[in-house]
Amino acid sequence: MQTPYRKYDKIPRQKSDPHITEDKFKELKNKLDKLKNIQRPREAEEVKRLAAMGDFSENAGYQLAKSRLRGINQRILDIEDLLSRAEIIKPIINTGEIQLGNYITIKNLETEKNKTYQLLGSAETNPLTGIISHNSPLGSALLNKRVGEIISLEINDKKISYKIIEIK
């Protein structure tokens, strides 16, 4: 089922990255369950209660409640779509090449500082904690590389080189 979007959406929705970990998959299933079984029935009851008050055009509470219900329904559709397309990341250790799910230690050749990253899908990235997407410039440059290889990136007209130190 395709996720619908309203005509007034200026930018068509892009499909989110289907690569997620088992933990993220479980988290999304729990969130979906909560939305379907707790939040949506509660909001539908609120819409029904406010609809009983009469004139819909002058009933701001009713309009807001309908808007919240539409938002919940859209989140449910988005999560169901992502879960139906999900590809669980299971890192293959000891292949020698960087794959999704691996931890990679790289050395900045200018500053001589080491940094460790985990390579995951876009839904779970958090560069501050060392989790980067395979779609990011650094992540895509690292994918399928081996220990000892040097990669170069051009960021803000500045060329930065990294050496791959370790793959876990």
CSV table of N, CA and C in Angstrom, one decimal:
chain,number,residue,atom,x,y,z
A,1,MET,N,0.8,-1.2,0.0
A,1,MET,CA,0.0,0.0,0.0
A,1,MET,C,0.9,1.2,0.0
A,2,GLN,N,0.6,2.2,-0.9
A,2,GLN,CA,1.3,3.4,-0.9
A,2,GLN,C,0.9,4.4,0.1
A,3,THR,N,1.8,5.1,0.7
A,3,THR,CA,1.4,6.1,1.7
A,3,THR,C,0.8,7.3,1.0
A,4,PRO,N,-0.4,7.6,1.3
A,4,PRO,CA,-1.0,8.8,0.6
A,4,PRO,C,-0.5,10.1,1.2
A,5,TYR,N,-0.6,11.1,0.4
A,5,TYR,CA,-0.3,12.5,0.9
A,5,TYR,C,-1.3,13.5,0.3
A,6,ARG,N,-1.5,14.5,1.0
A,6,ARG,CA,-2.5,15.5,0.6
A,6,ARG,C,-2.0,16.3,-0.5
A,7,LYS,N,-2.9,16.9,-1.3
A,7,LYS,CA,-2.6,17.7,-2.4
A,7,LYS,C,-1.8,18.9,-2.0
A,8,TYR,N,-2.0,19.4,-0.8
A,8,TYR,CA,-1.3,20.7,-0.4
A,8,TYR,C,0.1,20.4,0.0
A,9,ASP,N,0.5,19.2,0.1
A,9,ASP,CA,1.9,18.9,0.4
A,9,ASP,C,2.8,19.5,-0.7
A,10,LYS,N,3.6,20.4,-0.4
A,10,LYS,CA,4.4,21.1,-1.5
A,10,LYS,C,5.5,20.2,-2.0
A,11,ILE,N,6.1,19.4,-1.2
A,11,ILE,CA,7.2,18.5,-1.6
A,11,ILE,C,6.7,17.1,-1.5
A,12,PRO,N,6.7,16.3,-2.5
A,12,PRO,CA,6.3,14.9,-2.4
A,12,PRO,C,7.2,14.2,-1.4
A,13,ARG,N,6.5,13.3,-0.6
A,13,ARG,CA,7.3,12.6,0.4
A,13,ARG,C,8.2,11.6,-0.2
A,14,GLN,N,9.4,11.6,0.4
A,14,GLN,CA,10.4,10.6,-0.1
A,14,GLN,C,10.3,9.4,0.8
A,15,LYS,N,10.5,8.2,0.2
A,15,LYS,CA,10.5,7.0,1.0
A,15,LYS,C,11.7,7.0,2.0
A,16,SER,N,11.4,6.7,3.2
A,16,SER,CA,12.5,6.7,4.2
A,16,SER,C,13.4,5.4,3.9
A,17,ASP,N,14.6,5.5,4.4
A,17,ASP,CA,15.5,4.4,4.3
A,17,ASP,C,15.0,3.2,5.0
A,18,PRO,N,14.9,2.1,4.3
A,18,PRO,CA,14.4,0.9,5.0
A,18,PRO,C,15.3,0.1,5.8
A,19,HIS,N,16.6,0.5,5.9
A,19,HIS,CA,17.6,-0.2,6.7
A,19,HIS,C,17.5,0.2,8.1
A,20,ILE,N,17.1,-0.8,9.0
A,20,ILE,CA,17.0,-0.5,10.4
A,20,ILE,C,17.5,-1.7,11.2
A,21,THR,N,17.8,-1.5,12.4
A,21,THR,CA,18.3,-2.5,13.3
A,21,THR,C,17.1,-3.2,13.9
A,22,GLU,N,17.3,-4.4,14.5
A,22,GLU,CA,16.2,-5.2,15.1
A,22,GLU,C,15.6,-4.3,16.3
A,23,ASP,N,16.4,-3.6,17.0
A,23,ASP,CA,15.9,-2.8,18.1
A,23,ASP,C,15.0,-1.7,17.6
A,24,LYS,N,15.4,-1.0,16.5
A,24,LYS,CA,14.6,0.0,15.9
A,24,LYS,C,13.3,-0.5,15.4
A,25,PHE,N,13.3,-1.7,14.8
A,25,PHE,CA,12.1,-2.4,14.3
A,25,PHE,C,11.1,-2.6,15.5
A,26,LYS,N,11.6,-3.2,16.6
A,26,LYS,CA,10.8,-3.4,17.8
A,26,LYS,C,10.2,-2.1,18.3
A,27,GLU,N,11.1,-1.1,18.4
A,27,GLU,CA,10.6,0.2,18.9
A,27,GLU,C,9.5,0.8,18.0
A,28,LEU,N,9.6,0.7,16.7
A,28,LEU,CA,8.6,1.1,15.8
A,28,LEU,C,7.3,0.3,15.9
A,29,LYS,N,7.4,-1.0,16.1
A,29,LYS,CA,6.2,-1.8,16.3
A,29,LYS,C,5.5,-1.4,17.6
A,30,ASN,N,6.3,-1.1,18.7
A,30,ASN,CA,5.7,-0.7,19.9
A,30,ASN,C,5.0,0.7,19.8
A,31,LYS,N,5.6,1.6,19.0
A,31,LYS,CA,5.0,2.9,18.8
A,31,LYS,C,3.8,2.8,18.0
A,32,LEU,N,3.8,1.9,17.0
A,32,LEU,CA,2.6,1.7,16.2
A,32,LEU,C,1.4,1.1,17.0
A,33,ASP,N,1.7,0.2,17.9
A,33,ASP,CA,0.7,-0.4,18.8
A,33,ASP,C,0.1,0.7,19.7
A,34,LYS,N,1.0,1.5,20.2
A,34,LYS,CA,0.5,2.6,21.1
A,34,LYS,C,-0.4,3.6,20.3
A,35,LEU,N,0.0,3.9,19.1
A,35,LEU,CA,-0.8,4.9,18.3
A,35,LEU,C,-2.1,4.3,18.0
A,36,LYS,N,-2.2,3.0,17.6
A,36,LYS,CA,-3.4,2.3,17.2
A,36,LYS,C,-4.3,2.0,18.3
A,37,ASN,N,-3.8,1.6,19.4
A,37,ASN,CA,-4.6,1.1,20.5
A,37,ASN,C,-4.9,2.1,21.7
A,38,ILE,N,-4.1,3.1,21.7
A,38,ILE,CA,-4.3,4.1,22.8
A,38,ILE,C,-4.6,5.5,22.3
A,39,GLN,N,-3.7,6.0,21.5
A,39,GLN,CA,-3.9,7.4,21.1
A,39,GLN,C,-5.0,7.6,20.1
A,40,ARG,N,-5.1,6.8,19.1
A,40,ARG,CA,-6.2,7.0,18.1
A,40,ARG,C,-7.5,6.8,18.7
A,41,PRO,N,-7.8,5.8,19.5
A,41,PRO,CA,-9.2,5.7,20.1
A,41,PRO,C,-9.5,6.8,21.0
A,42,ARG,N,-8.5,7.3,21.7
A,42,ARG,CA,-8.7,8.4,22.6
A,42,ARG,C,-9.1,9.7,21.8
A,43,GLU,N,-8.3,9.9,20.8
A,43,GLU,CA,-8.6,11.1,19.9
A,43,GLU,C,-9.9,11.0,19.2
A,44,ALA,N,-10.2,9.8,18.7
A,44,ALA,CA,-11.5,9.6,18.0
A,44,ALA,C,-12.7,9.9,19.0
A,45,GLU,N,-12.5,9.5,20.2
A,45,GLU,CA,-13.6,9.7,21.2
A,45,GLU,C,-13.7,11.2,21.5
A,46,GLU,N,-12.6,11.9,21.5
A,46,GLU,CA,-12.6,13.4,21.7
A,46,GLU,C,-13.3,14.1,20.5
A,47,VAL,N,-13.0,13.6,19.3
A,47,VAL,CA,-13.7,14.2,18.1
A,47,VAL,C,-15.2,14.0,18.2
A,48,LYS,N,-15.6,12.7,18.6
A,48,LYS,CA,-17.0,12.4,18.7
A,48,LYS,C,-17.7,13.3,19.8
A,49,ARG,N,-17.0,13.5,20.9
A,49,ARG,CA,-17.5,14.4,22.0
A,49,ARG,C,-17.7,15.8,21.5
A,50,LEU,N,-16.7,16.3,20.8
A,50,LEU,CA,-16.8,17.7,20.3
A,50,LEU,C,-17.8,17.9,19.2
A,51,ALA,N,-18.0,16.8,18.4
A,51,ALA,CA,-18.9,16.9,17.3
A,51,ALA,C,-20.4,17.0,17.8
A,52,ALA,N,-20.6,16.4,19.0
A,52,ALA,CA,-21.9,16.5,19.6
A,52,ALA,C,-22.3,17.9,20.0
A,53,MET,N,-21.3,18.8,20.1
A,53,MET,CA,-21.6,20.2,20.6
A,53,MET,C,-22.3,21.0,19.5
A,54,GLY,N,-22.4,20.5,18.3
A,54,GLY,CA,-23.1,21.3,17.3
A,54,GLY,C,-22.3,21.8,16.1
A,55,ASP,N,-22.5,23.0,15.8
A,55,ASP,CA,-21.9,23.7,14.6
A,55,ASP,C,-20.4,23.4,14.4
A,56,PHE,N,-20.1,22.7,13.3
A,56,PHE,CA,-18.7,22.4,13.0
A,56,PHE,C,-17.9,23.6,12.6
A,57,SER,N,-18.5,24.5,11.9
A,57,SER,CA,-17.7,25.6,11.3
A,57,SER,C,-17.2,26.6,12.4
A,58,GLU,N,-17.9,26.6,13.5
A,58,GLU,CA,-17.6,27.5,14.6
A,58,GLU,C,-16.9,26.8,15.8
A,59,ASN,N,-16.7,25.5,15.7
A,59,ASN,CA,-16.2,24.7,16.8
A,59,ASN,C,-14.7,24.5,16.6
A,60,ALA,N,-13.9,25.4,17.2
A,60,ALA,CA,-12.4,25.3,17.0
A,60,ALA,C,-11.9,24.1,17.7
A,61,GLY,N,-12.4,23.7,18.8
A,61,GLY,CA,-12.0,22.5,19.5
A,61,GLY,C,-12.1,21.3,18.6
A,62,TYR,N,-13.3,21.2,17.9
A,62,TYR,CA,-13.5,20.1,17.0
A,62,TYR,C,-12.5,20.1,15.8
A,63,GLN,N,-12.2,21.2,15.3
A,63,GLN,CA,-11.3,21.3,14.2
A,63,GLN,C,-9.9,20.9,14.6
A,64,LEU,N,-9.5,21.3,15.8
A,64,LEU,CA,-8.1,20.9,16.3
A,64,LEU,C,-8.1,19.4,16.6
A,65,ALA,N,-9.1,18.9,17.1
A,65,ALA,CA,-9.2,17.4,17.4
A,65,ALA,C,-9.1,16.6,16.1
A,66,LYS,N,-9.8,17.1,15.1
A,66,LYS,CA,-9.8,16.4,13.8
A,66,LYS,C,-8.4,16.5,13.2
A,67,SER,N,-7.7,17.6,13.4
A,67,SER,CA,-6.4,17.7,12.9
A,67,SER,C,-5.4,16.8,13.6
A,68,ARG,N,-5.5,16.7,14.9
A,68,ARG,CA,-4.7,15.8,15.7
A,68,ARG,C,-4.9,14.3,15.2
A,69,LEU,N,-6.2,14.0,15.0
A,69,LEU,CA,-6.6,12.6,14.6
A,69,LEU,C,-6.0,12.3,13.2
A,70,ARG,N,-6.0,13.3,12.3
A,70,ARG,CA,-5.4,13.1,11.0
A,70,ARG,C,-3.9,12.9,11.1
A,71,GLY,N,-3.3,13.7,12.0
A,71,GLY,CA,-1.8,13.5,12.2
A,71,GLY,C,-1.5,12.1,12.8
A,72,ILE,N,-2.3,11.6,13.7
A,72,ILE,CA,-2.1,10.3,14.2
A,72,ILE,C,-2.2,9.2,13.1
A,73,ASN,N,-3.3,9.4,12.3
A,73,ASN,CA,-3.5,8.4,11.2
A,73,ASN,C,-2.3,8.5,10.2
A,74,GLN,N,-1.8,9.7,9.9
A,74,GLN,CA,-0.7,9.8,9.0
A,74,GLN,C,0.6,9.1,9.6
A,75,ARG,N,0.8,9.3,10.9
A,75,ARG,CA,2.0,8.6,11.5
A,75,ARG,C,1.8,7.1,11.5
A,76,ILE,N,0.6,6.6,11.7
A,76,ILE,CA,0.3,5.2,11.6
A,76,ILE,C,0.7,4.7,10.2
A,77,LEU,N,0.2,5.4,9.2
A,77,LEU,CA,0.5,5.0,7.8
A,77,LEU,C,2.0,5.0,7.5
A,78,ASP,N,2.7,6.0,8.0
A,78,ASP,CA,4.1,6.1,7.7
A,78,ASP,C,4.9,5.0,8.4
A,79,ILE,N,4.5,4.7,9.6
A,79,ILE,CA,5.2,3.6,10.3
A,79,ILE,C,4.9,2.2,9.7
A,80,GLU,N,3.6,2.0,9.3
A,80,GLU,CA,3.3,0.7,8.7
A,80,GLU,C,4.0,0.6,7.4
A,81,ASP,N,4.2,1.7,6.6
A,81,ASP,CA,4.9,1.6,5.4
A,81,ASP,C,6.4,1.3,5.6
A,82,LEU,N,7.0,1.9,6.6
A,82,LEU,CA,8.4,1.6,6.9
A,82,LEU,C,8.6,0.2,7.3
A,83,LEU,N,7.7,-0.3,8.2
A,83,LEU,CA,7.8,-1.7,8.7
A,83,LEU,C,7.6,-2.7,7.6
A,84,SER,N,6.7,-2.4,6.6
A,84,SER,CA,6.5,-3.3,5.5
A,84,SER,C,7.7,-3.4,4.6
A,85,ARG,N,8.5,-2.3,4.5
A,85,ARG,CA,9.7,-2.3,3.6
A,85,ARG,C,11.0,-2.5,4.4
A,86,ALA,N,10.9,-2.7,5.7
A,86,ALA,CA,12.1,-2.8,6.5
A,86,ALA,C,13.1,-3.9,6.1
A,87,GLU,N,14.3,-3.5,6.1
A,87,GLU,CA,15.4,-4.5,5.9
A,87,GLU,C,16.3,-4.5,7.2
A,88,ILE,N,16.2,-5.5,7.9
A,88,ILE,CA,16.9,-5.6,9.2
A,88,ILE,C,18.4,-5.7,9.0
A,89,ILE,N,19.2,-4.8,9.6
A,89,ILE,CA,20.6,-4.8,9.5
A,89,ILE,C,21.2,-5.9,10.4
A,90,LYS,N,21.9,-6.8,9.8
A,90,LYS,CA,22.6,-7.8,10.6
A,90,LYS,C,24.1,-7.8,10.1
A,91,PRO,N,24.9,-7.2,10.9
A,91,PRO,CA,26.3,-7.0,10.5
A,91,PRO,C,27.0,-8.3,10.3
A,92,ILE,N,27.7,-8.4,9.2
A,92,ILE,CA,28.6,-9.6,9.0
A,92,ILE,C,30.0,-9.3,9.4
A,93,ILE,N,30.4,-9.9,10.5
A,93,ILE,CA,31.7,-9.6,11.0
A,93,ILE,C,32.8,-10.5,10.3
A,94,ASN,N,34.0,-10.0,10.2
A,94,ASN,CA,35.1,-10.7,9.6
A,94,ASN,C,35.0,-10.9,8.1
A,95,THR,N,34.3,-10.1,7.4
A,95,THR,CA,34.4,-10.2,6.0
A,95,THR,C,35.5,-9.4,5.4
A,96,GLY,N,36.1,-8.5,6.2
A,96,GLY,CA,37.2,-7.6,5.8
A,96,GLY,C,36.7,-6.3,5.1
A,97,GLU,N,35.4,-6.3,4.8
A,97,GLU,CA,34.9,-5.1,4.1
A,97,GLU,C,33.9,-4.4,5.1
A,98,ILE,N,33.7,-3.1,5.0
A,98,ILE,CA,32.8,-2.4,5.8
A,98,ILE,C,31.4,-2.6,5.3
A,99,GLN,N,30.5,-3.1,6.2
A,99,GLN,CA,29.1,-3.3,5.8
A,99,GLN,C,28.2,-2.5,6.8
A,100,LEU,N,26.9,-2.5,6.5
A,100,LEU,CA,26.0,-1.9,7.4
A,100,LEU,C,26.0,-2.6,8.8
A,101,GLY,N,26.0,-1.8,9.9
A,101,GLY,CA,26.0,-2.4,11.2
A,101,GLY,C,27.4,-2.5,11.8
A,102,ASN,N,28.5,-2.4,11.0
A,102,ASN,CA,29.8,-2.4,11.5
A,102,ASN,C,30.2,-1.2,12.3
A,103,TYR,N,31.2,-1.3,13.2
A,103,TYR,CA,31.8,-0.2,13.9
A,103,TYR,C,33.1,0.0,13.1
A,104,ILE,N,33.4,1.2,12.8
A,104,ILE,CA,34.6,1.5,12.0
A,104,ILE,C,35.4,2.6,12.7
A,105,THR,N,36.7,2.3,12.9
A,105,THR,CA,37.6,3.3,13.5
A,105,THR,C,38.5,3.9,12.4
A,106,ILE,N,38.4,5.2,12.3
A,106,ILE,CA,39.2,5.9,11.2
A,106,ILE,C,40.1,6.9,11.8
A,107,LYS,N,41.1,7.2,11.1
A,107,LYS,CA,42.1,8.2,11.6
A,107,LYS,C,42.1,9.4,10.6
A,108,ASN,N,41.9,10.6,11.1
A,108,ASN,CA,42.0,11.8,10.3
A,108,ASN,C,43.5,12.0,10.1
A,109,LEU,N,43.9,12.0,8.8
A,109,LEU,CA,45.3,12.1,8.5
A,109,LEU,C,45.9,13.5,8.7
A,110,GLU,N,45.1,14.5,8.9
A,110,GLU,CA,45.6,15.9,9.2
A,110,GLU,C,45.8,16.1,10.7
A,111,THR,N,44.8,15.7,11.5
A,111,THR,CA,44.8,15.9,12.9
A,111,THR,C,45.4,14.7,13.7
A,112,GLU,N,45.5,13.6,13.0
A,112,GLU,CA,46.0,12.3,13.6
A,112,GLU,C,45.1,11.8,14.7
A,113,LYS,N,43.9,12.2,14.7
A,113,LYS,CA,42.9,11.8,15.8
A,113,LYS,C,42.1,10.6,15.2
A,114,ASN,N,41.8,9.7,16.1
A,114,ASN,CA,41.0,8.5,15.7
A,114,ASN,C,39.6,8.8,16.2
A,115,LYS,N,38.6,8.3,15.4
A,115,LYS,CA,37.2,8.4,15.7
A,115,LYS,C,36.5,7.1,15.3
A,116,THR,N,35.6,6.6,16.1
A,116,THR,CA,34.9,5.4,15.8
A,116,THR,C,33.4,5.7,15.5
A,117,TYR,N,32.9,5.1,14.4
A,117,TYR,CA,31.6,5.3,14.0
A,117,TYR,C,30.9,4.0,13.8
A,118,GLN,N,29.6,4.0,13.9
A,118,GLN,CA,28.8,2.8,13.5
A,118,GLN,C,28.0,3.2,12.3
A,119,LEU,N,28.0,2.3,11.3
A,119,LEU,CA,27.3,2.6,10.0
A,119,LEU,C,26.0,1.9,10.0
A,120,LEU,N,24.9,2.8,10.0
A,120,LEU,CA,23.5,2.3,10.0
A,120,LEU,C,22.7,3.0,9.0
A,121,GLY,N,21.4,2.7,8.9
A,121,GLY,CA,20.5,3.4,8.0
A,121,GLY,C,20.2,4.8,8.5
A,122,SER,N,19.5,5.5,7.6
A,122,SER,CA,19.2,6.9,7.9
A,122,SER,C,18.3,7.2,9.1
A,123,ALA,N,17.4,6.2,9.4
A,123,ALA,CA,16.4,6.3,10.4
A,123,ALA,C,17.1,6.4,11.8
A,124,GLU,N,18.3,5.9,11.9
A,124,GLU,CA,18.9,5.8,13.3
A,124,GLU,C,20.2,6.6,13.5
A,125,THR,N,20.5,7.5,12.5
A,125,THR,CA,21.7,8.3,12.6
A,125,THR,C,21.7,9.3,13.8
A,126,ASN,N,22.9,9.4,14.4
A,126,ASN,CA,23.1,10.4,15.4
A,126,ASN,C,24.6,10.6,15.5
A,127,PRO,N,25.1,11.6,14.6
A,127,PRO,CA,26.5,11.8,14.5
A,127,PRO,C,27.2,12.2,15.9
A,128,LEU,N,26.5,12.8,16.8
A,128,LEU,CA,27.0,13.1,18.1
A,128,LEU,C,27.4,11.9,18.9
A,129,THR,N,26.7,10.8,18.7
A,129,THR,CA,27.0,9.6,19.4
A,129,THR,C,27.8,8.6,18.5
A,130,GLY,N,28.2,9.0,17.3
A,130,GLY,CA,29.0,8.2,16.5
A,130,GLY,C,28.3,7.2,15.6
A,131,ILE,N,27.0,7.5,15.4
A,131,ILE,CA,26.2,6.6,14.4
A,131,ILE,C,26.0,7.5,13.2
A,132,ILE,N,26.5,7.0,12.1
A,132,ILE,CA,26.3,7.7,10.8
A,132,ILE,C,25.6,6.8,9.8
A,133,SER,N,25.0,7.5,8.8
A,133,SER,CA,24.2,6.8,7.8
A,133,SER,C,25.1,6.4,6.7
A,134,HIS,N,24.7,5.3,6.0
A,134,HIS,CA,25.4,4.8,4.8
A,134,HIS,C,25.1,5.8,3.7
A,135,ASN,N,24.1,6.7,3.8
A,135,ASN,CA,23.8,7.6,2.7
A,135,ASN,C,24.6,9.0,2.9
A,136,SER,N,25.3,9.2,4.1
A,136,SER,CA,26.0,10.4,4.3
A,136,SER,C,27.3,10.3,3.5
A,137,PRO,N,27.9,11.5,3.3
A,137,PRO,CA,29.2,11.5,2.5
A,137,PRO,C,30.2,10.5,3.1
A,138,LEU,N,30.4,10.6,4.4
A,138,LEU,CA,31.4,9.7,5.0
A,138,LEU,C,31.0,8.3,4.9
A,139,GLY,N,29.8,8.0,5.3
A,139,GLY,CA,29.2,6.6,5.3
A,139,GLY,C,29.3,6.0,3.9
A,140,SER,N,28.9,6.7,2.9
A,140,SER,CA,29.0,6.1,1.5
A,140,SER,C,30.4,5.9,1.1
A,141,ALA,N,31.3,6.8,1.5
A,141,ALA,CA,32.7,6.6,1.1
A,141,ALA,C,33.3,5.4,1.9
A,142,LEU,N,32.9,5.1,3.1
A,142,LEU,CA,33.4,4.0,3.8
A,142,LEU,C,32.9,2.6,3.4
A,143,LEU,N,31.7,2.6,2.9
A,143,LEU,CA,31.0,1.3,2.5
A,143,LEU,C,31.9,0.5,1.6
A,144,ASN,N,32.0,-0.8,1.9
A,144,ASN,CA,32.8,-1.8,1.1
A,144,ASN,C,34.3,-1.5,1.1
A,145,LYS,N,34.8,-0.7,1.9
A,145,LYS,CA,36.3,-0.4,2.0
A,145,LYS,C,36.9,-1.4,3.0
A,146,ARG,N,38.2,-1.5,3.0
A,146,ARG,CA,38.9,-2.5,3.8
A,146,ARG,C,39.9,-1.7,4.8
A,147,VAL,N,40.4,-2.4,5.8
A,147,VAL,CA,41.3,-1.8,6.7
A,147,VAL,C,42.6,-1.4,5.9
A,148,GLY,N,43.1,-0.2,6.2
A,148,GLY,CA,44.3,0.3,5.6
A,148,GLY,C,44.0,1.2,4.4
A,149,GLU,N,42.8,1.1,3.9
A,149,GLU,CA,42.5,2.0,2.7
A,149,GLU,C,42.4,3.5,3.2
A,150,ILE,N,42.6,4.4,2.3
A,150,ILE,CA,42.5,5.8,2.6
A,150,ILE,C,41.4,6.3,1.7
A,151,ILE,N,40.5,7.1,2.4
A,151,ILE,CA,39.4,7.7,1.6
A,151,ILE,C,39.5,9.2,1.8
A,152,SER,N,39.1,9.9,0.7
A,152,SER,CA,39.2,11.4,0.7
A,152,SER,C,37.8,12.0,0.5
A,153,LEU,N,37.4,13.0,1.2
A,153,LEU,CA,36.2,13.7,1.1
A,153,LEU,C,36.4,15.1,0.9
A,154,GLU,N,35.5,15.8,0.1
A,154,GLU,CA,35.6,17.2,0.0
A,154,GLU,C,34.4,17.8,0.7
A,155,ILE,N,34.6,18.5,1.8
A,155,ILE,CA,33.6,19.1,2.6
A,155,ILE,C,33.8,20.6,2.7
A,156,ASN,N,32.9,21.4,2.2
A,156,ASN,CA,33.0,22.8,2.3
A,156,ASN,C,34.3,23.3,1.6
A,157,ASP,N,34.6,22.8,0.4
A,157,ASP,CA,35.8,23.1,-0.4
A,157,ASP,C,37.1,22.7,0.3
A,158,LYS,N,37.0,21.8,1.3
A,158,LYS,CA,38.2,21.4,2.0
A,158,LYS,C,38.3,19.9,1.9
A,159,LYS,N,39.5,19.4,1.5
A,159,LYS,CA,39.7,18.0,1.3
A,159,LYS,C,40.2,17.4,2.6
A,160,ILE,N,39.5,16.4,3.0
A,160,ILE,CA,39.9,15.7,4.3
A,160,ILE,C,40.1,14.2,3.9
A,161,SER,N,41.2,13.7,4.4
A,161,SER,CA,41.6,12.2,4.2
A,161,SER,C,41.5,11.5,5.5
A,162,TYR,N,41.0,10.2,5.4
A,162,TYR,CA,40.9,9.3,6.5
A,162,TYR,C,41.5,8.0,6.2
A,163,LYS,N,42.1,7.4,7.1
A,163,LYS,CA,42.6,6.0,7.0
A,163,LYS,C,41.8,5.1,7.8
A,164,ILE,N,41.4,4.0,7.3
A,164,ILE,CA,40.6,3.0,8.0
A,164,ILE,C,41.5,2.2,8.9
A,165,ILE,N,41.3,2.2,10.2
A,165,ILE,CA,42.2,1.6,11.2
A,165,ILE,C,41.6,0.2,11.6
A,166,GLU,N,40.3,0.1,11.8
A,166,GLU,CA,39.7,-1.1,12.3
A,166,GLU,C,38.3,-1.2,11.9
A,167,ILE,N,37.8,-2.5,11.7
A,167,ILE,CA,36.4,-2.8,11.4
A,167,ILE,C,36.0,-3.8,12.4
A,168,LYS,N,34.9,-3.5,13.2
A,168,LYS,CA,34.4,-4.5,14.1
A,168,LYS,C,33.0,-4.9,13.8
